[in-house]
Each structure stands twice: as structure tokens, then as C-alpha cells.
Short mmCIF file of C-alpha atoms and ligand atoms in Angstrom, two decimals:
data_model
loop_
_atom_site.label_atom_id
_atom_site.label_comp_id
_atom_site.label_asym_id
_atom_site.label_seq_id
_atom_site.Cartn_x
_atom_site.Cartn_y
_atom_site.Cartn_z
CA MET A 31 0.00 0.00 0.00
CA PHE A 32 1.34 3.41 -0.97
CA HIS A 33 1.79 5.52 2.09
CA ILE A 34 2.52 9.25 2.04
CA PRO A 35 4.54 10.20 5.10
CA VAL A 36 3.27 13.00 7.28
CA ASP A 37 6.43 14.94 6.64
CA ARG A 38 5.95 15.58 2.98
CA ARG A 39 9.12 17.57 2.55
CA ARG A 40 11.30 14.76 3.80
CA PHE A 41 9.47 12.46 1.43
CA PHE A 42 10.50 14.65 -1.47
CA LYS A 43 14.00 14.92 -0.17
CA SER A 44 14.32 11.15 -0.06
CA MET A 45 12.90 10.82 -3.54
CA ALA A 46 15.31 13.41 -4.87
CA ALA A 47 18.20 11.55 -3.33
CA ALA A 48 17.03 8.18 -4.56
CA SER A 49 16.35 9.12 -8.14
CA ALA A 50 18.44 11.89 -9.56
CA GLY A 51 16.75 13.55 -12.46
CA PHE A 52 13.31 12.33 -11.57
CA THR A 53 10.80 15.07 -12.18
CA LEU A 54 7.73 15.63 -10.10
CA SER A 55 6.07 17.79 -12.69
CA GLY A 56 2.36 17.18 -12.70
CA TYR A 57 2.72 14.27 -10.35
CA LEU A 58 0.87 15.76 -7.45
CA ALA A 59 -2.48 17.41 -7.39
CA GLU A 60 -1.93 18.67 -3.89
CA ALA A 61 0.21 21.74 -3.41
CA LEU A 62 3.53 21.67 -1.63
CA THR A 63 4.08 24.02 1.26
CA ALA A 64 6.21 26.97 0.30
CA THR A 65 9.54 27.22 2.07
CA PRO A 66 9.23 29.82 4.83
CA SER A 67 11.17 33.03 4.59
CA THR A 68 13.49 34.28 7.30
CA THR A 69 15.39 37.48 7.70
CA GLN A 70 18.20 38.09 5.24
CA GLY A 71 20.43 38.85 8.22
CA PRO A 72 23.04 41.59 8.46
CA TYR A 73 25.86 39.91 6.50
CA TYR A 74 24.69 39.65 2.92
CA PRO A 75 27.93 40.52 1.15
CA LEU A 76 28.39 44.01 -0.17
CA ALA A 77 29.68 44.50 -3.69
CA ASP A 78 33.07 45.42 -2.29
CA ASP A 79 33.36 42.26 -0.20
CA ILE A 80 32.83 39.46 -2.60
CA PRO A 81 35.53 37.76 -4.63
CA LEU A 82 35.66 37.47 -8.39
CA ASP A 83 35.28 33.73 -7.86
CA LYS A 84 31.67 33.44 -6.78
CA ASP A 85 30.63 30.15 -8.30
CA ASN A 86 28.92 27.28 -6.48
CA ASP A 87 32.17 26.05 -4.94
CA LEU A 88 32.91 28.07 -1.81
CA VAL A 89 35.75 25.79 -0.74
CA GLN A 90 38.13 26.67 -3.55
CA LEU A 91 38.76 30.40 -3.96
CA ASN A 92 40.38 31.75 -7.11
CA ASP A 93 43.65 29.87 -7.76
CA ASN A 94 44.53 29.44 -4.11
CA LEU A 95 46.46 26.26 -3.42
CA THR A 96 44.85 25.85 -0.03
CA SER A 97 41.18 25.04 0.41
CA ALA A 98 38.88 26.63 2.95
CA ALA A 99 39.19 25.19 6.45
CA GLY A 100 36.35 23.06 7.75
CA VAL A 101 34.18 20.05 7.05
CA ILE A 102 33.54 19.79 3.32
CA THR A 103 29.78 19.98 2.88
CA TYR A 104 27.55 19.51 -0.13
CA VAL A 105 24.00 20.77 -0.45
CA THR A 106 22.08 19.56 -3.45
CA GLY A 107 18.46 20.15 -4.24
CA ARG A 108 15.94 21.70 -6.52
CA VAL A 109 13.91 24.85 -6.76
CA LEU A 110 10.26 23.88 -7.21
CA ASP A 111 6.97 25.69 -7.42
CA THR A 112 4.17 24.69 -5.09
CA ASN A 113 2.88 22.19 -7.65
CA GLY A 114 6.20 20.38 -7.64
CA ASN A 115 7.28 21.68 -11.02
CA PRO A 116 11.00 22.45 -11.33
CA ILE A 117 11.94 26.08 -11.78
CA LYS A 118 14.86 26.50 -14.14
CA ASN A 119 17.13 29.54 -14.26
CA ALA A 120 16.36 30.49 -10.68
CA LEU A 121 19.30 32.31 -9.14
CA VAL A 122 20.34 30.57 -5.92
CA GLU A 123 22.74 32.47 -3.66
CA LEU A 124 24.48 31.01 -0.60
CA TRP A 125 26.51 32.91 1.97
CA HIS A 126 27.59 31.92 5.46
CA ALA A 127 30.25 32.17 8.14
CA ASP A 128 33.59 30.38 7.85
CA ARG A 129 34.69 27.62 10.22
CA GLU A 130 35.51 30.17 12.91
CA GLY A 131 32.21 32.02 12.58
CA ASP A 132 33.47 34.95 10.50
CA TYR A 133 31.67 36.27 7.42
CA LEU A 134 33.45 37.84 4.50
CA TYR A 135 31.10 40.77 5.00
CA SER A 136 32.81 44.01 5.82
CA ASN A 137 31.47 47.54 5.99
CA GLY A 138 34.97 48.83 5.36
CA VAL A 139 37.11 48.40 2.27
CA GLY A 140 37.34 44.84 0.93
CA ARG A 141 36.47 41.63 2.69
CA ASN A 142 36.65 41.04 6.42
CA SER A 143 40.29 40.24 7.16
CA ALA A 144 39.25 37.89 9.96
CA CYS A 145 37.50 35.59 7.48
CA ASP A 146 39.39 32.52 6.23
CA ALA A 147 41.38 33.85 3.27
CA ASN A 148 40.71 30.62 1.35
CA PHE A 149 36.95 30.64 1.87
CA ALA A 150 34.81 32.23 -0.84
CA GLY A 151 32.06 33.11 1.67
CA PHE A 152 29.52 33.60 -1.10
CA GLY A 153 28.47 31.47 -4.06
CA GLN A 154 25.72 31.35 -6.60
CA MET A 155 24.35 29.36 -9.49
CA LEU A 156 21.41 29.20 -11.84
CA THR A 157 19.23 26.13 -11.57
CA SER A 158 19.23 23.64 -14.42
CA SER A 159 16.23 22.62 -16.50
CA SER A 160 15.31 20.17 -13.73
CA GLY A 161 15.48 22.98 -11.17
CA ALA A 162 18.61 21.45 -9.68
CA PHE A 163 21.38 23.23 -7.82
CA LYS A 164 24.47 22.00 -6.03
CA PHE A 165 26.93 23.74 -3.75
CA ARG A 166 30.21 22.63 -2.24
CA THR A 167 31.18 24.55 0.84
CA VAL A 168 32.25 24.02 4.45
CA LYS A 169 30.20 23.55 7.58
CA ALA A 170 29.27 26.99 8.88
CA GLY A 171 30.99 28.15 12.05
CA LEU A 172 29.21 29.42 15.13
CA TYR A 173 29.05 33.02 16.26
CA THR A 174 27.53 34.59 19.33
CA GLY A 175 23.77 34.88 19.35
CA ARG A 176 23.00 32.30 16.66
CA THR A 177 23.08 28.60 16.14
CA ARG A 178 24.76 27.14 13.06
CA HIS A 179 23.15 28.20 9.76
CA TYR A 180 23.47 28.89 6.05
CA HIS A 181 21.84 31.90 4.38
CA TRP A 182 20.07 31.49 1.05
CA GLY A 183 18.68 33.95 -1.48
CA ILE A 184 16.49 32.68 -4.30
CA THR A 185 15.29 34.79 -7.21
CA VAL A 186 12.92 33.06 -9.60
CA PRO A 187 12.63 34.17 -13.22
CA GLY A 188 10.41 37.13 -13.81
CA ARG A 189 10.36 38.17 -10.16
CA THR A 190 12.33 41.08 -8.89
CA THR A 191 12.46 40.14 -5.23
CA ARG A 192 15.19 38.02 -3.71
CA PHE A 193 13.55 35.53 -1.36
CA CYS A 194 15.66 34.93 1.73
CA THR A 195 15.69 31.93 4.01
CA GLN A 196 18.14 30.02 6.18
CA THR A 197 18.89 26.36 6.77
CA GLY A 198 20.33 24.81 9.90
CA TRP A 199 21.59 21.46 11.12
CA ASN A 200 19.26 18.93 12.69
CA GLU A 201 21.73 18.21 15.47
CA VAL A 202 23.08 19.61 18.71
CA ALA A 203 25.58 22.39 17.98
CA TYR A 204 29.04 22.17 19.55
CA ASN A 205 31.80 24.73 19.18
CA LEU A 206 35.30 23.92 17.95
CA THR A 207 36.45 22.94 21.43
CA GLY A 208 33.60 20.49 21.85
CA GLN A 209 31.44 22.54 24.19
CA GLN A 210 27.70 22.63 23.69
CA TRP A 211 26.79 25.98 22.15
CA ALA A 212 24.45 28.27 24.09
CA THR A 213 22.22 28.90 21.09
CA GLN A 214 20.59 25.78 19.67
CA ASN A 215 17.83 25.42 17.08
CA SER A 216 15.21 25.53 19.83
CA ASN A 217 16.25 28.93 21.19
CA ASP A 218 17.76 30.49 18.06
CA ASN A 219 16.04 33.78 17.34
CA VAL A 220 15.51 32.89 13.68
CA PHE A 221 14.59 29.18 13.67
CA SER A 222 12.46 29.43 16.80
CA THR A 223 10.22 32.00 15.10
CA VAL A 224 9.49 29.73 12.12
CA PRO A 225 6.23 27.82 12.72
CA ALA A 226 7.03 24.38 14.09
CA GLY A 227 5.42 22.60 11.16
CA GLN A 228 7.71 24.37 8.71
CA ARG A 229 10.87 24.44 10.79
CA ALA A 230 11.77 20.82 10.10
CA GLY A 231 12.09 21.62 6.43
CA LEU A 232 14.87 24.10 7.21
CA LEU A 233 16.85 21.85 9.57
CA LEU A 234 18.81 19.51 7.35
CA ASP A 235 20.15 16.04 8.09
CA PHE A 236 23.73 15.79 6.88
CA ALA A 237 25.23 12.37 6.21
CA ALA A 238 28.65 11.14 5.16
CA VAL A 239 29.24 11.18 1.43
CA PRO A 240 29.30 7.50 0.40
CA GLY A 241 32.71 6.22 -0.54
CA THR A 242 34.68 9.03 1.05
CA THR A 243 36.99 8.76 4.04
CA THR A 244 37.74 12.43 4.46
CA GLY A 245 34.68 13.37 6.50
CA GLU A 246 32.75 15.00 3.67
CA VAL A 247 29.02 15.30 4.31
CA GLN A 248 25.99 16.03 2.20
CA ALA A 249 22.33 16.91 2.46
CA THR A 250 19.53 17.45 0.01
CA TRP A 251 17.15 20.35 0.29
CA ASP A 252 14.36 21.31 -2.06
CA PHE A 253 13.32 24.93 -2.00
CA VAL A 254 9.62 25.40 -2.71
CA SER A 255 8.94 28.84 -4.07
CA GLY A 256 5.72 30.62 -3.24
CA TYR A 257 6.43 32.83 -6.23
CA THR A 258 5.33 31.48 -9.56
CA PRO A 259 8.08 32.11 -12.06
CA VAL A 260 7.36 33.94 -15.27
CA GLU A 261 9.00 31.72 -17.82
CA PRO A 262 10.81 33.46 -20.64
CA THR A 263 8.55 31.97 -23.27
CA TYR A 264 7.32 34.19 -26.04
CA PRO A 265 4.81 35.65 -26.54
CA ASN A 266 4.34 36.09 -22.81
CA THR A 267 5.76 38.67 -20.51
CA GLY A 268 8.79 37.31 -18.72
CA SER A 269 12.43 37.70 -18.03
CA LEU A 270 15.83 36.28 -18.83
CA THR A 271 18.78 36.06 -16.52
CA ALA A 272 22.06 36.75 -18.25
CA ALA A 273 25.65 37.64 -17.55
CA GLY A 274 27.19 40.86 -18.84
CA ASN A 275 30.57 40.81 -20.54
CA ALA A 276 32.91 43.67 -19.73
CA VAL A 277 33.81 45.81 -22.73
CA ALA A 278 35.65 49.11 -23.04
CA GLY A 279 33.42 52.09 -22.49
CA PRO A 280 33.74 55.48 -24.17
CA VAL A 281 37.30 56.82 -24.13
CA GLY A 282 38.17 58.00 -20.65
CA GLY A 283 35.00 56.55 -19.27
CA ASN A 284 34.04 53.53 -17.25
CA PRO A 285 33.88 50.01 -18.63
CA ARG A 286 30.52 48.87 -19.87
CA TYR A 287 28.81 45.53 -19.60
CA LYS A 288 27.37 44.07 -22.76
CA ILE A 289 24.26 41.91 -22.50
CA THR A 290 23.12 40.14 -25.64
CA ILE A 291 19.75 38.44 -25.91
CA PRO A 292 17.38 37.24 -28.60
CA THR A 293 14.80 39.88 -29.41
CA TYR A 294 11.41 39.91 -31.03
CA ILE A 295 9.81 42.73 -32.88
CA GLY A 296 7.57 44.94 -30.82
CA TYR A 297 8.77 43.64 -27.48
CA THR A 298 9.92 46.08 -24.85
CA TYR A 299 13.02 45.25 -22.81
CA GLU A 300 14.36 46.49 -19.51
CA ILE A 301 17.57 45.63 -17.64
CA TYR A 302 17.66 45.01 -13.91
CA GLY A 303 20.78 44.93 -11.76
CA ASN A 304 21.44 42.79 -8.73
CA PRO A 305 19.53 43.46 -5.59
CA THR A 306 21.68 45.14 -3.00
CA PHE A 307 22.11 44.55 0.68
CA ALA A 308 19.79 47.38 1.60
CA ASP A 309 17.14 46.68 -0.99
CA LEU A 310 15.87 43.24 -1.90
CA GLU A 311 14.43 44.51 -5.15
CA TRP A 312 16.34 44.32 -8.39
CA ARG A 313 16.70 47.85 -9.78
CA ALA A 314 16.00 49.04 -13.31
CA LEU A 315 19.27 50.21 -14.87
CA PRO A 316 19.78 52.87 -17.54
CA PHE A 317 21.53 51.60 -20.63
CA ALA A 318 22.72 52.46 -24.15
CA MET A 319 22.11 50.63 -27.40
CA SER A 320 25.74 50.94 -28.47
CA GLN A 321 29.09 50.46 -26.82
CA THR A 322 29.98 54.14 -26.79
CA GLY A 323 26.60 55.78 -27.12
CA GLY A 324 24.90 57.78 -24.43
CA ILE A 325 23.38 55.94 -21.50
CA ASP A 326 20.01 57.35 -22.29
CA ARG A 327 17.16 54.93 -21.66
CA HIS A 328 15.54 52.54 -19.25
CA LYS A 329 13.61 50.58 -21.83
CA HIS A 330 13.88 49.69 -25.46
CA THR A 331 11.34 48.39 -27.92
CA ALA A 332 12.79 46.17 -30.62
CA THR A 333 11.97 47.14 -34.16
CA SER A 334 13.20 43.90 -35.74
CA GLU A 335 13.74 40.23 -34.97
CA GLY A 336 17.16 38.91 -34.11
CA THR A 337 19.58 39.63 -31.32
CA LEU A 338 20.21 42.87 -29.54
CA SER A 339 22.98 44.03 -27.28
CA PHE A 340 22.42 46.38 -24.40
CA TYR A 341 25.23 48.27 -22.68
CA VAL A 342 25.05 49.19 -19.02
CA GLU A 343 27.65 50.85 -16.83
CA ALA A 344 26.49 49.28 -13.60
CA LYS A 345 28.55 46.18 -12.90
CA ALA A 346 26.59 43.07 -11.97
CA THR A 347 28.58 42.57 -8.84
CA LYS A 348 27.08 39.16 -8.26
CA GLY A 349 27.28 38.13 -11.85
CA PHE A 350 23.86 38.44 -13.41
CA TYR A 351 21.39 40.85 -14.85
CA GLN A 352 17.70 40.29 -15.34
CA ILE A 353 16.20 41.37 -18.62
CA THR A 354 12.45 41.68 -18.62
CA PHE A 355 10.39 41.65 -21.77
CA ARG A 356 6.82 42.51 -22.54
CA PRO A 357 4.90 41.99 -25.74
CA SER A 358 3.70 44.80 -27.90
CA GLY A 359 0.68 46.52 -26.44
CA ALA A 360 1.48 45.60 -22.84
CA ASN A 361 1.96 48.32 -20.27
CA THR A 362 5.54 49.42 -20.86
CA GLY A 363 5.95 51.40 -17.67
CA THR A 364 8.40 50.21 -15.07
CA PRO A 365 6.62 47.43 -13.20
FE1 FE2 B 138 24.09 34.58 9.78
#
């Protein structure tokens, strides 16, 4: 007899682990519970803090010969909508403290010098067509006032709000000298405020990576988005997420970032930069239609089919821009 466990999220987690690539699309009539949000926290990295190397491997920074200190930890999972459909091209961001409890965050110049110099501190990736993401990092360290946790930011296509949540460890937290930490999941000021029925979905069970003898651990975690993505499928309104390539700007000026996308006649395009620490919203950026032309517009309506390049001067400090598009006749004001 087919039995659905009470803890639906763990059921999905076990399925994801057991059958990589299996897609739940359309499988369930009943909606999944959206992952609860938590505070972003005070240490979302500033543009000046983060390294050039901000991929999904936080253990290896740039060309450093030494890896980050700590227990190598993998988190794999998928971004799903509440119907269980995978969300592709969602931007997943991860940032957390190093083994000693120090973030790379700094409100001065450059990264926090106390943070492990070999730890990236921040990583990101776009989900695949199956909604999948994977990060390699180290076990987060403890710092006063909190239990152990990772911070996550998820932006789904077509939405201009970064959704923030945190995951913890379903275990008793001990510091590096083996003493039980004062702040545990039960009295942590973030996890304790998440409704009990949803908290379990944020407290992950980490297990040894099979076949390894170096203490590496892994967990799976599916993020269920309460936001329905707007897929970049013409002729609908939607958005694309794209990188910008640095190019020379006008002589004596700043570099520009070139974003090239397929365009359709009559569609209106806008460029959005990364959300900042202070503002979770992605911001509309002014741009030019040529490499050296004036930065003179916030939107552009294509007059022919093909590809178009847009040139912005605002660097995508975390790597990506969002380009929204709307069909002819739609409201072309800033949404
Ligand atoms: Fe934190």
C-alpha cells in the first residue's frame, strides 16, 4: 500500500536523493508548502566584499592552493513551485560564516580580514532545467547569538524580489572545542520563530558522502517557491537572466557591460541589476544601445527580430542581470 509520510518535505527529499533527475512535474495534485522566509540577516555581502570567484564552490577560492578550512559539505536540491514543477534559471545564492564564525562581510574596504582567506564566503548558481542546484562549501561556524546556519537567497525568473531563508543542522551544535553551544535550534532567534510545522524543512540532516573517508558530508534540500516564475517563453511577458561581458566604455570613461539576448519585434526590454544589501528589489538600470553611445534609456522596444545588445555601466557585482520583456501593447511602464 502506498503511504505518504506525514512529513511531505522529507518524502520529497528522499525521492530526490534516490532518483536523480526524476521530475515531479504534474505528479501531485496537492500543493507543496512553500519554504518559509526568514530574515536576510546583516551579512549579505556588499559589492566590495565578494571575490571574483563566486561560483557554487565556496571551498576553492580563485587559484589558491589551499582550500577553505572546515568540514567539506555539499548541499544539493531543486527549486520547485508549489505544484512540484521544477523552476529553471532560478538564481540561488548562498553565503555563510567560515569555520571560525566569520563572514566575508565588511562595511569597510574589501572583505573582512578575519575571514578565512581561502573561503569564498559567497556562491551562486542558476538552476538547471530540472530545477537542480548544487553547492560545495564548508560547515558553517558558530558566532555569538546564533546557532549554526546557512543563508540562502532565491530569485525566480520574472520576479524582482530576492527571497531569503536560512537552513540549519538537525543536530546539537558544539563549538570547535567540543562545548555545547548556548544557542541551539530551539532557542535560536531565527529558527524558533518559524512555525514548528515548517521548521523541520529548514533543519537539514547531513550524512557522510558515500565512498569518502575524508569526512565530507551532504544533504539534500528542495526549496519550494511561493512565487510562480514567469517563464521566458514568447509571446508572454517574462524575463531572462544573463551575464554581462565587460567591454571598453567610451574613451576616458568607465567600462561597460554588454548583455546580448534574442529579441522579437515589438517587445519592450528592460535591464535590472542585482539586488543590493539594503534593498531586496532588483533595480532598473539605464543603458545604451551601443558600446559608446549615451546611457540614455531605461527601456527599449525592438523594431526587428534577431539579437540585440544592451550596454550598461552598472557592474553586476554578483554576476547576473535580469532582462524583462513585454509583448507589444502591454503596459511598458516600469513594473
Ligand atoms: Fe548569519
